[in-house]
mmCIF file with all atom_site columns, C-alpha atoms and ligand atoms in Angstrom:
data_model
loop_
_atom_site.group_PDB
_atom_site.id
_atom_site.type_symbol
_atom_site.label_atom_id
_atom_site.label_alt_id
_atom_site.label_comp_id
_atom_site.label_asym_id
_atom_site.label_entity_id
_atom_site.label_seq_id
_atom_site.pdbx_PDB_ins_code
_atom_site.Cartn_x
_atom_site.Cartn_y
_atom_site.Cartn_z
_atom_site.occupancy
_atom_site.B_iso_or_equiv
_atom_site.pdbx_formal_charge
_atom_site.auth_seq_id
_atom_site.auth_comp_id
_atom_site.auth_asym_id
_atom_site.auth_atom_id
_atom_site.pdbx_PDB_model_num
ATOM   1   C CA . MET A 1 1   ? 94.172  48.357  103.908 1.00 49.00 ? 1   MET A CA 1
ATOM   2   C CA . ARG A 1 2   ? 95.413  50.709  101.792 1.00 53.00 ? 2   ARG A CA 1
ATOM   3   C CA . VAL A 1 3   ? 93.939  54.266  102.501 1.00 51.00 ? 3   VAL A CA 1
ATOM   4   C CA . ARG A 1 4   ? 93.615  56.676  99.218  1.00 54.00 ? 4   ARG A CA 1
ATOM   5   C CA . LEU A 1 5   ? 94.219  60.242  100.153 1.00 49.00 ? 5   LEU A CA 1
ATOM   6   C CA . PRO A 1 6   ? 92.786  62.736  98.315  1.00 52.00 ? 6   PRO A CA 1
ATOM   7   C CA . PRO A 1 7   ? 95.185  65.294  96.220  1.00 53.00 ? 7   PRO A CA 1
ATOM   8   C CA . LEU A 1 8   ? 96.576  68.085  98.096  1.00 53.00 ? 8   LEU A CA 1
ATOM   9   C CA . ARG A 1 9   ? 97.347  69.964  95.155  1.00 52.00 ? 9   ARG A CA 1
ATOM   10  C CA . GLY A 1 10  ? 94.573  72.761  95.693  1.00 49.00 ? 10  GLY A CA 1
ATOM   11  C CA . ALA A 1 11  ? 95.320  73.171  99.566  1.00 49.00 ? 11  ALA A CA 1
ATOM   12  C CA . ALA A 1 12  ? 99.036  73.635  98.495  1.00 48.00 ? 12  ALA A CA 1
ATOM   13  C CA . THR A 1 13  ? 98.446  75.916  95.785  1.00 48.00 ? 13  THR A CA 1
ATOM   14  C CA . ILE A 1 14  ? 96.317  78.403  98.022  1.00 50.00 ? 14  ILE A CA 1
ATOM   15  C CA . ARG A 1 15  ? 98.757  78.266  100.904 1.00 52.00 ? 15  ARG A CA 1
ATOM   16  C CA . ALA A 1 16  ? 101.736 79.238  98.087  1.00 64.00 ? 16  ALA A CA 1
ATOM   17  C CA . MET A 1 17  ? 99.520  82.138  96.872  1.00 92.00 ? 17  MET A CA 1
ATOM   18  C CA . LYS A 1 18  ? 101.921 85.176  96.842  1.00 98.00 ? 18  LYS A CA 1
ATOM   19  C CA . ARG A 1 19  ? 100.026 88.379  98.012  1.00 98.00 ? 19  ARG A CA 1
ATOM   20  C CA . LEU A 1 20  ? 100.963 91.656  96.117  1.00 98.00 ? 20  LEU A CA 1
ATOM   21  C CA . GLY A 1 21  ? 100.914 94.938  97.531  1.00 98.00 ? 21  GLY A CA 1
ATOM   22  C CA . VAL A 1 22  ? 100.665 97.395  94.183  1.00 98.00 ? 22  VAL A CA 1
ATOM   23  C CA . ILE A 1 23  ? 101.830 100.884 94.803  1.00 98.00 ? 23  ILE A CA 1
ATOM   24  C CA . GLY A 1 24  ? 100.804 103.589 91.902  1.00 98.00 ? 24  GLY A CA 1
ATOM   25  C CA . SER A 1 25  ? 100.523 107.441 90.960  1.00 98.00 ? 25  SER A CA 1
ATOM   26  C CA . GLY A 1 26  ? 98.580  106.841 87.524  1.00 97.00 ? 26  GLY A CA 1
ATOM   27  C CA . SER A 1 27  ? 95.988  105.176 85.579  1.00 97.00 ? 27  SER A CA 1
ATOM   28  C CA . GLY A 1 28  ? 97.128  101.448 86.686  1.00 98.00 ? 28  GLY A CA 1
ATOM   29  C CA . SER A 1 29  ? 97.138  100.001 83.119  1.00 98.00 ? 29  SER A CA 1
ATOM   30  C CA . ASN A 1 30  ? 100.001 97.854  84.358  1.00 98.00 ? 30  ASN A CA 1
ATOM   31  C CA . PHE A 1 31  ? 97.604  96.855  87.901  1.00 98.00 ? 31  PHE A CA 1
ATOM   32  C CA . GLN A 1 32  ? 95.423  95.893  85.290  1.00 98.00 ? 32  GLN A CA 1
ATOM   33  C CA . ALA A 1 33  ? 97.505  93.887  83.153  1.00 98.00 ? 33  ALA A CA 1
ATOM   34  C CA . ILE A 1 34  ? 98.186  92.234  86.431  1.00 98.00 ? 34  ILE A CA 1
ATOM   35  C CA . LEU A 1 35  ? 94.748  91.233  87.480  1.00 98.00 ? 35  LEU A CA 1
ATOM   36  C CA . ASP A 1 36  ? 93.634  90.153  83.886  1.00 98.00 ? 36  ASP A CA 1
ATOM   37  C CA . ALA A 1 37  ? 96.969  87.699  84.016  1.00 98.00 ? 37  ALA A CA 1
ATOM   38  C CA . ILE A 1 38  ? 95.788  86.504  87.410  1.00 98.00 ? 38  ILE A CA 1
ATOM   39  C CA . ASP A 1 39  ? 92.328  85.963  85.870  1.00 97.00 ? 39  ASP A CA 1
ATOM   40  C CA . ARG A 1 40  ? 93.335  83.936  82.980  1.00 98.00 ? 40  ARG A CA 1
ATOM   41  C CA . GLY A 1 41  ? 95.324  81.746  85.212  1.00 97.00 ? 41  GLY A CA 1
ATOM   42  C CA . GLU A 1 42  ? 98.627  82.930  84.115  1.00 97.00 ? 42  GLU A CA 1
ATOM   43  C CA . LEU A 1 43  ? 100.114 84.734  87.306  1.00 98.00 ? 43  LEU A CA 1
ATOM   44  C CA . ASP A 1 44  ? 99.915  82.776  90.431  1.00 97.00 ? 44  ASP A CA 1
ATOM   45  C CA . ALA A 1 45  ? 99.315  85.476  93.093  1.00 98.00 ? 45  ALA A CA 1
ATOM   46  C CA . GLU A 1 46  ? 96.537  87.658  94.401  1.00 98.00 ? 46  GLU A CA 1
ATOM   47  C CA . VAL A 1 47  ? 96.319  91.089  95.261  1.00 98.00 ? 47  VAL A CA 1
ATOM   48  C CA . ALA A 1 48  ? 96.519  92.445  98.911  1.00 98.00 ? 48  ALA A CA 1
ATOM   49  C CA . CYS A 1 49  ? 96.240  95.887  98.594  1.00 98.00 ? 49  CYS A CA 1
ATOM   50  C CA . VAL A 1 50  ? 96.446  99.034  96.486  1.00 98.00 ? 50  VAL A CA 1
ATOM   51  C CA . LEU A 1 51  ? 97.939  101.786 97.380  1.00 98.00 ? 51  LEU A CA 1
ATOM   52  C CA . SER A 1 52  ? 98.514  105.254 96.191  1.00 98.00 ? 52  SER A CA 1
ATOM   53  C CA . ASP A 1 53  ? 99.908  108.856 96.677  1.00 98.00 ? 53  ASP A CA 1
ATOM   54  C CA . VAL A 1 54  ? 97.100  110.319 94.446  1.00 98.00 ? 54  VAL A CA 1
ATOM   55  C CA . ALA A 1 55  ? 93.753  110.560 95.859  1.00 98.00 ? 55  ALA A CA 1
ATOM   56  C CA . GLU A 1 56  ? 92.101  110.523 92.608  1.00 98.00 ? 56  GLU A CA 1
ATOM   57  C CA . ALA A 1 57  ? 94.323  108.294 90.891  1.00 98.00 ? 57  ALA A CA 1
ATOM   58  C CA . ARG A 1 58  ? 92.537  105.680 88.717  1.00 98.00 ? 58  ARG A CA 1
ATOM   59  C CA . ILE A 1 59  ? 94.351  102.778 90.032  1.00 98.00 ? 59  ILE A CA 1
ATOM   60  C CA . LEU A 1 60  ? 92.764  103.225 93.079  1.00 98.00 ? 60  LEU A CA 1
ATOM   61  C CA . ASP A 1 61  ? 89.446  102.989 91.504  1.00 98.00 ? 61  ASP A CA 1
ATOM   62  C CA . ARG A 1 62  ? 90.074  100.106 89.713  1.00 98.00 ? 62  ARG A CA 1
ATOM   63  C CA . ALA A 1 63  ? 90.909  98.284  92.673  1.00 98.00 ? 63  ALA A CA 1
ATOM   64  C CA . ARG A 1 64  ? 87.745  99.190  94.535  1.00 98.00 ? 64  ARG A CA 1
ATOM   65  C CA . GLU A 1 65  ? 85.960  98.266  91.641  1.00 97.00 ? 65  GLU A CA 1
ATOM   66  C CA . ARG A 1 66  ? 87.355  94.526  92.337  1.00 97.00 ? 66  ARG A CA 1
ATOM   67  C CA . GLY A 1 67  ? 86.778  94.731  96.054  1.00 98.00 ? 67  GLY A CA 1
ATOM   68  C CA . ILE A 1 68  ? 90.365  95.185  96.584  1.00 98.00 ? 68  ILE A CA 1
ATOM   69  C CA . PRO A 1 69  ? 91.680  96.996  99.648  1.00 98.00 ? 69  PRO A CA 1
ATOM   70  C CA . ALA A 1 70  ? 92.677  100.658 98.333  1.00 98.00 ? 70  ALA A CA 1
ATOM   71  C CA . CYS A 1 71  ? 94.537  103.416 100.267 1.00 98.00 ? 71  CYS A CA 1
ATOM   72  C CA . TYR A 1 72  ? 95.769  106.531 99.605  1.00 98.00 ? 72  TYR A CA 1
ATOM   73  C CA . VAL A 1 73  ? 98.428  107.631 101.218 1.00 98.00 ? 73  VAL A CA 1
ATOM   74  C CA . ASP A 1 74  ? 99.422  111.162 101.397 1.00 98.00 ? 74  ASP A CA 1
ATOM   75  C CA . GLY A 1 75  ? 102.942 111.794 100.522 1.00 97.00 ? 75  GLY A CA 1
ATOM   76  C CA . ALA A 1 76  ? 103.653 115.099 102.126 1.00 96.00 ? 76  ALA A CA 1
ATOM   77  C CA . PRO A 1 77  ? 105.742 116.936 103.051 1.00 97.00 ? 77  PRO A CA 1
ATOM   78  C CA . TYR A 1 78  ? 107.772 115.189 100.249 1.00 97.00 ? 78  TYR A CA 1
ATOM   79  C CA . ARG A 1 79  ? 107.260 115.223 96.788  1.00 95.00 ? 79  ARG A CA 1
ATOM   80  C CA . THR A 1 80  ? 109.658 113.040 94.597  1.00 96.00 ? 80  THR A CA 1
ATOM   81  C CA . LYS A 1 81  ? 110.352 110.431 97.532  1.00 97.00 ? 81  LYS A CA 1
ATOM   82  C CA . LEU A 1 82  ? 108.461 107.942 99.607  1.00 98.00 ? 82  LEU A CA 1
ATOM   83  C CA . ALA A 1 83  ? 109.737 108.602 102.954 1.00 97.00 ? 83  ALA A CA 1
ATOM   84  C CA . GLY A 1 84  ? 109.231 109.419 107.026 1.00 97.00 ? 84  GLY A CA 1
ATOM   85  C CA . ARG A 1 85  ? 105.474 109.277 108.016 1.00 97.00 ? 85  ARG A CA 1
ATOM   86  C CA . ALA A 1 86  ? 104.465 108.108 104.858 1.00 98.00 ? 86  ALA A CA 1
ATOM   87  C CA . GLU A 1 87  ? 106.907 105.598 104.179 1.00 98.00 ? 87  GLU A CA 1
ATOM   88  C CA . GLN A 1 88  ? 105.894 104.444 107.095 1.00 98.00 ? 88  GLN A CA 1
ATOM   89  C CA . ALA A 1 89  ? 102.077 104.312 106.681 1.00 98.00 ? 89  ALA A CA 1
ATOM   90  C CA . VAL A 1 90  ? 102.850 102.505 103.606 1.00 98.00 ? 90  VAL A CA 1
ATOM   91  C CA . ILE A 1 91  ? 104.971 99.856  105.553 1.00 98.00 ? 91  ILE A CA 1
ATOM   92  C CA . ALA A 1 92  ? 102.054 99.438  108.015 1.00 98.00 ? 92  ALA A CA 1
ATOM   93  C CA . ILE A 1 93  ? 99.314  98.995  105.131 1.00 98.00 ? 93  ILE A CA 1
ATOM   94  C CA . LEU A 1 94  ? 101.307 96.466  102.992 1.00 98.00 ? 94  LEU A CA 1
ATOM   95  C CA . SER A 1 95  ? 102.329 94.168  106.718 1.00 98.00 ? 95  SER A CA 1
ATOM   96  C CA . GLU A 1 96  ? 98.668  94.416  107.749 1.00 98.00 ? 96  GLU A CA 1
ATOM   97  C CA . HIS A 1 97  ? 97.508  93.299  104.335 1.00 98.00 ? 97  HIS A CA 1
ATOM   98  C CA . ARG A 1 98  ? 100.293 90.271  104.493 1.00 98.00 ? 98  ARG A CA 1
ATOM   99  C CA . THR A 1 99  ? 102.226 91.560  101.389 1.00 98.00 ? 99  THR A CA 1
ATOM   100 C CA . ASP A 1 100 ? 105.142 89.287  100.252 1.00 98.00 ? 100 ASP A CA 1
ATOM   101 C CA . TYR A 1 101 ? 105.667 91.059  97.432  1.00 98.00 ? 101 TYR A CA 1
ATOM   102 C CA . VAL A 1 102 ? 105.478 95.097  96.501  1.00 98.00 ? 102 VAL A CA 1
ATOM   103 C CA . VAL A 1 103 ? 104.784 95.599  92.573  1.00 98.00 ? 103 VAL A CA 1
ATOM   104 C CA . LEU A 1 104 ? 105.581 99.615  91.779  1.00 98.00 ? 104 LEU A CA 1
ATOM   105 C CA . ALA A 1 105 ? 102.971 100.216 88.910  1.00 98.00 ? 105 ALA A CA 1
ATOM   106 C CA . GLY A 1 106 ? 103.482 103.723 87.931  1.00 97.00 ? 106 GLY A CA 1
ATOM   107 C CA . PHE A 1 107 ? 104.594 105.002 91.253  1.00 97.00 ? 107 PHE A CA 1
ATOM   108 C CA . MET A 1 108 ? 106.298 108.702 91.062  1.00 96.00 ? 108 MET A CA 1
ATOM   109 C CA . ARG A 1 109 ? 108.358 108.506 93.980  1.00 97.00 ? 109 ARG A CA 1
ATOM   110 C CA . MET A 1 110 ? 111.778 107.067 94.853  1.00 97.00 ? 110 MET A CA 1
ATOM   111 C CA . VAL A 1 111 ? 111.583 104.482 97.446  1.00 97.00 ? 111 VAL A CA 1
ATOM   112 C CA . LYS A 1 112 ? 114.082 104.608 100.548 1.00 97.00 ? 112 LYS A CA 1
ATOM   113 C CA . ASP A 1 113 ? 115.576 102.663 102.743 1.00 97.00 ? 113 ASP A CA 1
ATOM   114 C CA . GLY A 1 114 ? 112.828 102.088 105.441 1.00 98.00 ? 114 GLY A CA 1
ATOM   115 C CA . LEU A 1 115 ? 110.659 100.086 102.459 1.00 98.00 ? 115 LEU A CA 1
ATOM   116 C CA . LEU A 1 116 ? 113.665 98.379  100.692 1.00 98.00 ? 116 LEU A CA 1
ATOM   117 C CA . GLY A 1 117 ? 114.689 97.060  104.138 1.00 98.00 ? 117 GLY A CA 1
ATOM   118 C CA . ALA A 1 118 ? 111.219 95.712  104.829 1.00 98.00 ? 118 ALA A CA 1
ATOM   119 C CA . TYR A 1 119 ? 110.809 94.064  101.381 1.00 98.00 ? 119 TYR A CA 1
ATOM   120 C CA . PRO A 1 120 ? 114.415 93.105  100.353 1.00 96.00 ? 120 PRO A CA 1
ATOM   121 C CA . ARG A 1 121 ? 114.764 91.968  96.798  1.00 96.00 ? 121 ARG A CA 1
ATOM   122 C CA . ARG A 1 122 ? 110.910 91.565  96.928  1.00 98.00 ? 122 ARG A CA 1
ATOM   123 C CA . ILE A 1 123 ? 110.044 94.990  95.383  1.00 98.00 ? 123 ILE A CA 1
ATOM   124 C CA . LEU A 1 124 ? 109.673 94.994  91.746  1.00 98.00 ? 124 LEU A CA 1
ATOM   125 C CA . ASN A 1 125 ? 109.502 98.165  89.222  1.00 98.00 ? 125 ASN A CA 1
ATOM   126 C CA . ILE A 1 126 ? 108.557 98.714  85.984  1.00 98.00 ? 126 ILE A CA 1
ATOM   127 C CA . HIS A 1 127 ? 110.457 101.557 83.549  1.00 98.00 ? 127 HIS A CA 1
ATOM   128 C CA . PRO A 1 128 ? 109.312 102.594 79.987  1.00 98.00 ? 128 PRO A CA 1
ATOM   129 C CA . SER A 1 129 ? 112.703 102.083 78.068  1.00 98.00 ? 129 SER A CA 1
ATOM   130 C CA . LEU A 1 130 ? 115.089 99.675  77.760  1.00 98.00 ? 130 LEU A CA 1
ATOM   131 C CA . LEU A 1 131 ? 117.381 100.487 80.608  1.00 98.00 ? 131 LEU A CA 1
ATOM   132 C CA . PRO A 1 132 ? 120.046 101.258 81.456  1.00 98.00 ? 132 PRO A CA 1
ATOM   133 C CA . ALA A 1 133 ? 118.962 104.169 78.289  1.00 98.00 ? 133 ALA A CA 1
ATOM   134 C CA . PHE A 1 134 ? 116.888 106.923 79.541  1.00 98.00 ? 134 PHE A CA 1
ATOM   135 C CA . PRO A 1 135 ? 115.989 106.314 83.150  1.00 96.00 ? 135 PRO A CA 1
ATOM   136 C CA . GLY A 1 136 ? 114.074 108.932 84.810  1.00 94.00 ? 136 GLY A CA 1
ATOM   137 C CA . LEU A 1 137 ? 110.623 110.855 83.436  1.00 94.00 ? 137 LEU A CA 1
ATOM   138 C CA . ALA A 1 138 ? 108.980 110.578 79.767  1.00 96.00 ? 138 ALA A CA 1
ATOM   139 C CA . SER A 1 139 ? 111.413 107.999 78.552  1.00 97.00 ? 139 SER A CA 1
ATOM   140 C CA . TRP A 1 140 ? 109.494 107.804 75.205  1.00 97.00 ? 140 TRP A CA 1
ATOM   141 C CA . GLU A 1 141 ? 110.235 111.457 75.091  1.00 97.00 ? 141 GLU A CA 1
ATOM   142 C CA . GLN A 1 142 ? 113.881 110.758 75.739  1.00 98.00 ? 142 GLN A CA 1
ATOM   143 C CA . ALA A 1 143 ? 114.043 107.959 73.254  1.00 98.00 ? 143 ALA A CA 1
ATOM   144 C CA . LEU A 1 144 ? 112.626 109.693 70.287  1.00 97.00 ? 144 LEU A CA 1
ATOM   145 C CA . THR A 1 145 ? 114.730 113.016 71.269  1.00 97.00 ? 145 THR A CA 1
ATOM   146 C CA . TYR A 1 146 ? 117.819 110.905 71.036  1.00 98.00 ? 146 TYR A CA 1
ATOM   147 C CA . GLY A 1 147 ? 116.789 109.327 67.950  1.00 97.00 ? 147 GLY A CA 1
ATOM   148 C CA . VAL A 1 148 ? 117.154 105.619 68.907  1.00 98.00 ? 148 VAL A CA 1
ATOM   149 C CA . ARG A 1 149 ? 115.607 103.109 66.550  1.00 98.00 ? 149 ARG A CA 1
ATOM   150 C CA . TYR A 1 150 ? 114.187 100.741 69.252  1.00 98.00 ? 150 TYR A CA 1
ATOM   151 C CA . THR A 1 151 ? 113.106 101.165 72.955  1.00 98.00 ? 151 THR A CA 1
ATOM   152 C CA . GLY A 1 152 ? 111.058 99.288  75.155  1.00 98.00 ? 152 GLY A CA 1
ATOM   153 C CA . CYS A 1 153 ? 110.124 98.511  78.700  1.00 98.00 ? 153 CYS A CA 1
ATOM   154 C CA . THR A 1 154 ? 112.010 96.819  81.543  1.00 98.00 ? 154 THR A CA 1
ATOM   155 C CA . VAL A 1 155 ? 110.740 95.000  84.948  1.00 98.00 ? 155 VAL A CA 1
ATOM   156 C CA . HIS A 1 156 ? 113.693 95.232  87.560  1.00 98.00 ? 156 HIS A CA 1
ATOM   157 C CA . PHE A 1 157 ? 114.117 94.653  91.200  1.00 98.00 ? 157 PHE A CA 1
ATOM   158 C CA . VAL A 1 158 ? 114.309 98.172  92.846  1.00 98.00 ? 158 VAL A CA 1
ATOM   159 C CA . ASP A 1 159 ? 117.804 98.932  94.769  1.00 97.00 ? 159 ASP A CA 1
ATOM   160 C CA . VAL A 1 160 ? 118.318 102.500 95.840  1.00 95.00 ? 160 VAL A CA 1
ATOM   161 C CA . GLY A 1 161 ? 118.975 104.175 92.740  1.00 94.00 ? 161 GLY A CA 1
ATOM   162 C CA . MET A 1 162 ? 117.094 105.684 90.067  1.00 94.00 ? 162 MET A CA 1
ATOM   163 C CA . ASP A 1 163 ? 115.836 102.842 87.652  1.00 95.00 ? 163 ASP A CA 1
ATOM   164 C CA . THR A 1 164 ? 119.093 101.103 88.632  1.00 97.00 ? 164 THR A CA 1
ATOM   165 C CA . GLY A 1 165 ? 118.006 97.586  89.876  1.00 97.00 ? 165 GLY A CA 1
ATOM   166 C CA . PRO A 1 166 ? 118.837 94.298  88.590  1.00 98.00 ? 166 PRO A CA 1
ATOM   167 C CA . ILE A 1 167 ? 116.704 93.579  85.415  1.00 98.00 ? 167 ILE A CA 1
ATOM   168 C CA . ILE A 1 168 ? 114.163 90.583  85.291  1.00 98.00 ? 168 ILE A CA 1
ATOM   169 C CA . VAL A 1 169 ? 112.675 91.104  81.750  1.00 98.00 ? 169 VAL A CA 1
ATOM   170 C CA . GLN A 1 170 ? 112.817 93.516  78.845  1.00 98.00 ? 170 GLN A CA 1
ATOM   171 C CA . LYS A 1 171 ? 110.605 94.028  75.588  1.00 98.00 ? 171 LYS A CA 1
ATOM   172 C CA . THR A 1 172 ? 111.596 95.789  72.526  1.00 98.00 ? 172 THR A CA 1
ATOM   173 C CA . VAL A 1 173 ? 109.549 98.166  70.864  1.00 98.00 ? 173 VAL A CA 1
ATOM   174 C CA . PRO A 1 174 ? 110.697 99.638  67.201  1.00 98.00 ? 174 PRO A CA 1
ATOM   175 C CA . ILE A 1 175 ? 110.497 103.417 66.565  1.00 98.00 ? 175 ILE A CA 1
ATOM   176 C CA . HIS A 1 176 ? 108.521 104.338 63.485  1.00 97.00 ? 176 HIS A CA 1
ATOM   177 C CA . GLU A 1 177 ? 109.367 107.313 61.293  1.00 96.00 ? 177 GLU A CA 1
ATOM   178 C CA . GLU A 1 178 ? 105.689 108.988 62.362  1.00 97.00 ? 178 GLU A CA 1
ATOM   179 C CA . ASP A 1 179 ? 105.924 108.563 65.761  1.00 97.00 ? 179 ASP A CA 1
ATOM   180 C CA . THR A 1 180 ? 104.643 111.181 68.561  1.00 97.00 ? 180 THR A CA 1
ATOM   181 C CA . PRO A 1 181 ? 105.366 110.640 72.165  1.00 97.00 ? 181 PRO A CA 1
ATOM   182 C CA . SER A 1 182 ? 101.594 109.365 72.792  1.00 97.00 ? 182 SER A CA 1
ATOM   183 C CA . THR A 1 183 ? 101.749 106.574 70.080  1.00 98.00 ? 183 THR A CA 1
ATOM   184 C CA . LEU A 1 184 ? 105.220 105.721 71.203  1.00 98.00 ? 184 LEU A CA 1
ATOM   185 C CA . HIS A 1 185 ? 104.337 105.426 74.436  1.00 97.00 ? 185 HIS A CA 1
ATOM   186 C CA . ALA A 1 186 ? 100.824 103.556 73.856  1.00 98.00 ? 186 ALA A CA 1
ATOM   187 C CA . ARG A 1 187 ? 102.654 100.736 71.931  1.00 98.00 ? 187 ARG A CA 1
ATOM   188 C CA . ILE A 1 188 ? 105.348 100.623 74.965  1.00 98.00 ? 188 ILE A CA 1
ATOM   189 C CA . GLN A 1 189 ? 102.628 100.004 77.371  1.00 98.00 ? 189 GLN A CA 1
ATOM   190 C CA . GLU A 1 190 ? 101.234 97.503  75.170  1.00 98.00 ? 190 GLU A CA 1
ATOM   191 C CA . GLN A 1 191 ? 104.671 95.529  75.825  1.00 98.00 ? 191 GLN A CA 1
ATOM   192 C CA . GLU A 1 192 ? 104.487 96.726  79.395  1.00 98.00 ? 192 GLU A CA 1
ATOM   193 C CA . HIS A 1 193 ? 101.499 94.780  80.010  1.00 98.00 ? 193 HIS A CA 1
ATOM   194 C CA . ILE A 1 194 ? 103.191 91.823  78.765  1.00 98.00 ? 194 ILE A CA 1
ATOM   195 C CA . ALA A 1 195 ? 106.261 92.138  80.337  1.00 98.00 ? 195 ALA A CA 1
ATOM   196 C CA . TYR A 1 196 ? 105.058 92.874  84.344  1.00 98.00 ? 196 TYR A CA 1
ATOM   197 C CA . PRO A 1 197 ? 103.081 89.458  84.682  1.00 98.00 ? 197 PRO A CA 1
ATOM   198 C CA . GLU A 1 198 ? 105.661 87.547  83.097  1.00 98.00 ? 198 GLU A CA 1
ATOM   199 C CA . ALA A 1 199 ? 108.569 88.806  85.272  1.00 98.00 ? 199 ALA A CA 1
ATOM   200 C CA . LEU A 1 200 ? 106.385 88.399  88.437  1.00 98.00 ? 200 LEU A CA 1
ATOM   201 C CA . GLN A 1 201 ? 105.314 84.864  87.266  1.00 98.00 ? 201 GLN A CA 1
ATOM   202 C CA . LEU A 1 202 ? 109.198 84.194  87.314  1.00 98.00 ? 202 LEU A CA 1
ATOM   203 C CA . VAL A 1 203 ? 109.851 85.863  90.034  1.00 98.00 ? 203 VAL A CA 1
ATOM   204 C CA . LEU A 1 204 ? 106.958 84.259  92.271  1.00 98.00 ? 204 LEU A CA 1
ATOM   205 C CA . ALA A 1 205 ? 107.445 80.745  90.961  1.00 96.00 ? 205 ALA A CA 1
ATOM   206 C CA . GLY A 1 206 ? 111.251 81.098  92.525  1.00 96.00 ? 206 GLY A CA 1
ATOM   207 C CA . ARG A 1 207 ? 112.913 81.005  88.802  1.00 97.00 ? 207 ARG A CA 1
ATOM   208 C CA . THR A 1 208 ? 115.030 83.951  89.460  1.00 97.00 ? 208 THR A CA 1
ATOM   209 C CA . ARG A 1 209 ? 118.351 84.088  91.267  1.00 97.00 ? 209 ARG A CA 1
ATOM   210 C CA . VAL A 1 210 ? 120.234 87.264  91.373  1.00 96.00 ? 210 VAL A CA 1
ATOM   211 C CA . ASP A 1 211 ? 124.008 86.921  90.442  1.00 95.00 ? 211 ASP A CA 1
ATOM   212 C CA . GLY A 1 212 ? 125.592 90.292  90.931  1.00 93.00 ? 212 GLY A CA 1
ATOM   213 C CA . ARG A 1 213 ? 123.799 92.677  88.538  1.00 96.00 ? 213 ARG A CA 1
ATOM   214 C CA . ARG A 1 214 ? 122.353 89.776  86.725  1.00 97.00 ? 214 ARG A CA 1
ATOM   215 C CA . VAL A 1 215 ? 119.403 88.023  86.890  1.00 98.00 ? 215 VAL A CA 1
ATOM   216 C CA . ARG A 1 216 ? 119.824 84.163  86.043  1.00 97.00 ? 216 ARG A CA 1
ATOM   217 C CA . THR A 1 217 ? 116.398 82.961  85.151  1.00 96.00 ? 217 THR A CA 1
ATOM   218 C CA . LEU A 1 218 ? 116.105 79.304  86.409  1.00 94.00 ? 218 LEU A CA 1
ATOM   219 C CA . PRO A 1 219 ? 114.381 76.207  84.050  1.00 90.00 ? 219 PRO A CA 1
ATOM   220 C CA . GLU A 1 220 ? 111.056 75.354  85.371  1.00 86.00 ? 220 GLU A CA 1
HETATM 221 C C1 . GRF B 2 .   ? 104.130 103.074 83.021  1.00 83.85 ? 1   GRF B C1 1
HETATM 222 O O1 . GRF B 2 .   ? 104.804 103.206 81.512  1.00 83.85 ? 1   GRF B O1 1
HETATM 223 C C2 . GRF B 2 .   ? 105.456 102.405 83.615  1.00 83.85 ? 1   GRF B C2 1
HETATM 224 O O2 . GRF B 2 .   ? 106.554 102.461 82.728  1.00 83.85 ? 1   GRF B O2 1
HETATM 225 C C3 . GRF B 2 .   ? 105.770 103.760 84.126  1.00 83.85 ? 1   GRF B C3 1
HETATM 226 O O3 . GRF B 2 .   ? 104.577 104.570 84.666  1.00 83.85 ? 1   GRF B O3 1
HETATM 227 C C4 . GRF B 2 .   ? 103.682 104.252 83.811  1.00 83.85 ? 1   GRF B C4 1
HETATM 228 C C5 . GRF B 2 .   ? 102.553 103.459 84.080  1.00 83.85 ? 1   GRF B C5 1
HETATM 229 O O4 . GRF B 2 .   ? 101.378 103.519 83.562  1.00 83.85 ? 1   GRF B O4 1
HETATM 230 N N1 . GRF B 2 .   ? 106.703 103.758 85.494  1.00 83.85 ? 1   GRF B N1 1
HETATM 231 P P1 . GRF B 2 .   ? 100.037 102.914 84.230  1.00 83.85 ? 1   GRF B P1 1
HETATM 232 O O5 . GRF B 2 .   ? 99.496  103.823 85.411  1.00 83.85 ? 1   GRF B O5 1
HETATM 233 O O6 . GRF B 2 .   ? 100.516 101.470 84.780  1.00 83.85 ? 1   GRF B O6 1
HETATM 234 O O7 . GRF B 2 .   ? 99.137  102.919 83.413  1.00 83.85 ? 1   GRF B O7 1
#
């Protein structure tokens, strides 16, 4: 007699679901875009926890509203990097929540060897320019001041440098005559909200291979 086994797809999907630890310092609109992509079934992931170095950051409220563990970690005594006890605390919280990938979403500190070593090639960042142009702060203002006709956003793996890691996805944004820093930043953010879920899905589905500086995208 042949026994028909029930399909295992559901169980397999649950086991394979990657857990994201999101770290941000600000409003969390990229975090929201990631949640929305998960809700639409476009990103096979779940958010394990959200961390911020800013106690009143909106990103923490967005997490709490969804019942996602949200933690403030004091970055002192450092102002521009995640190091020392704060770095250790972040690693411990990410580990406690069984984080597979770290998603930097508006995190305003440089990450250092401790976190990079804990999540090798498993930390992503989004930057509001077409890297390697305009790394660092207020990239949309840098683009306007420089007078480029196009800018955009970049999702990349994080390495020891500032906005230097291998590039996964970029989106372009044209600069209009009447643009101000805020109108341009708003249009860049629209593209960020498309680019981040897209890049994450590529990485989580195992469809990226880092080859030196280049990230090869493998077919489905
Ligand atoms: C984004 O523009 C991102 O590129 C930069 O910080 C900003 C974060 O915005 N790294 P939000 O907190 O996701 O709204």
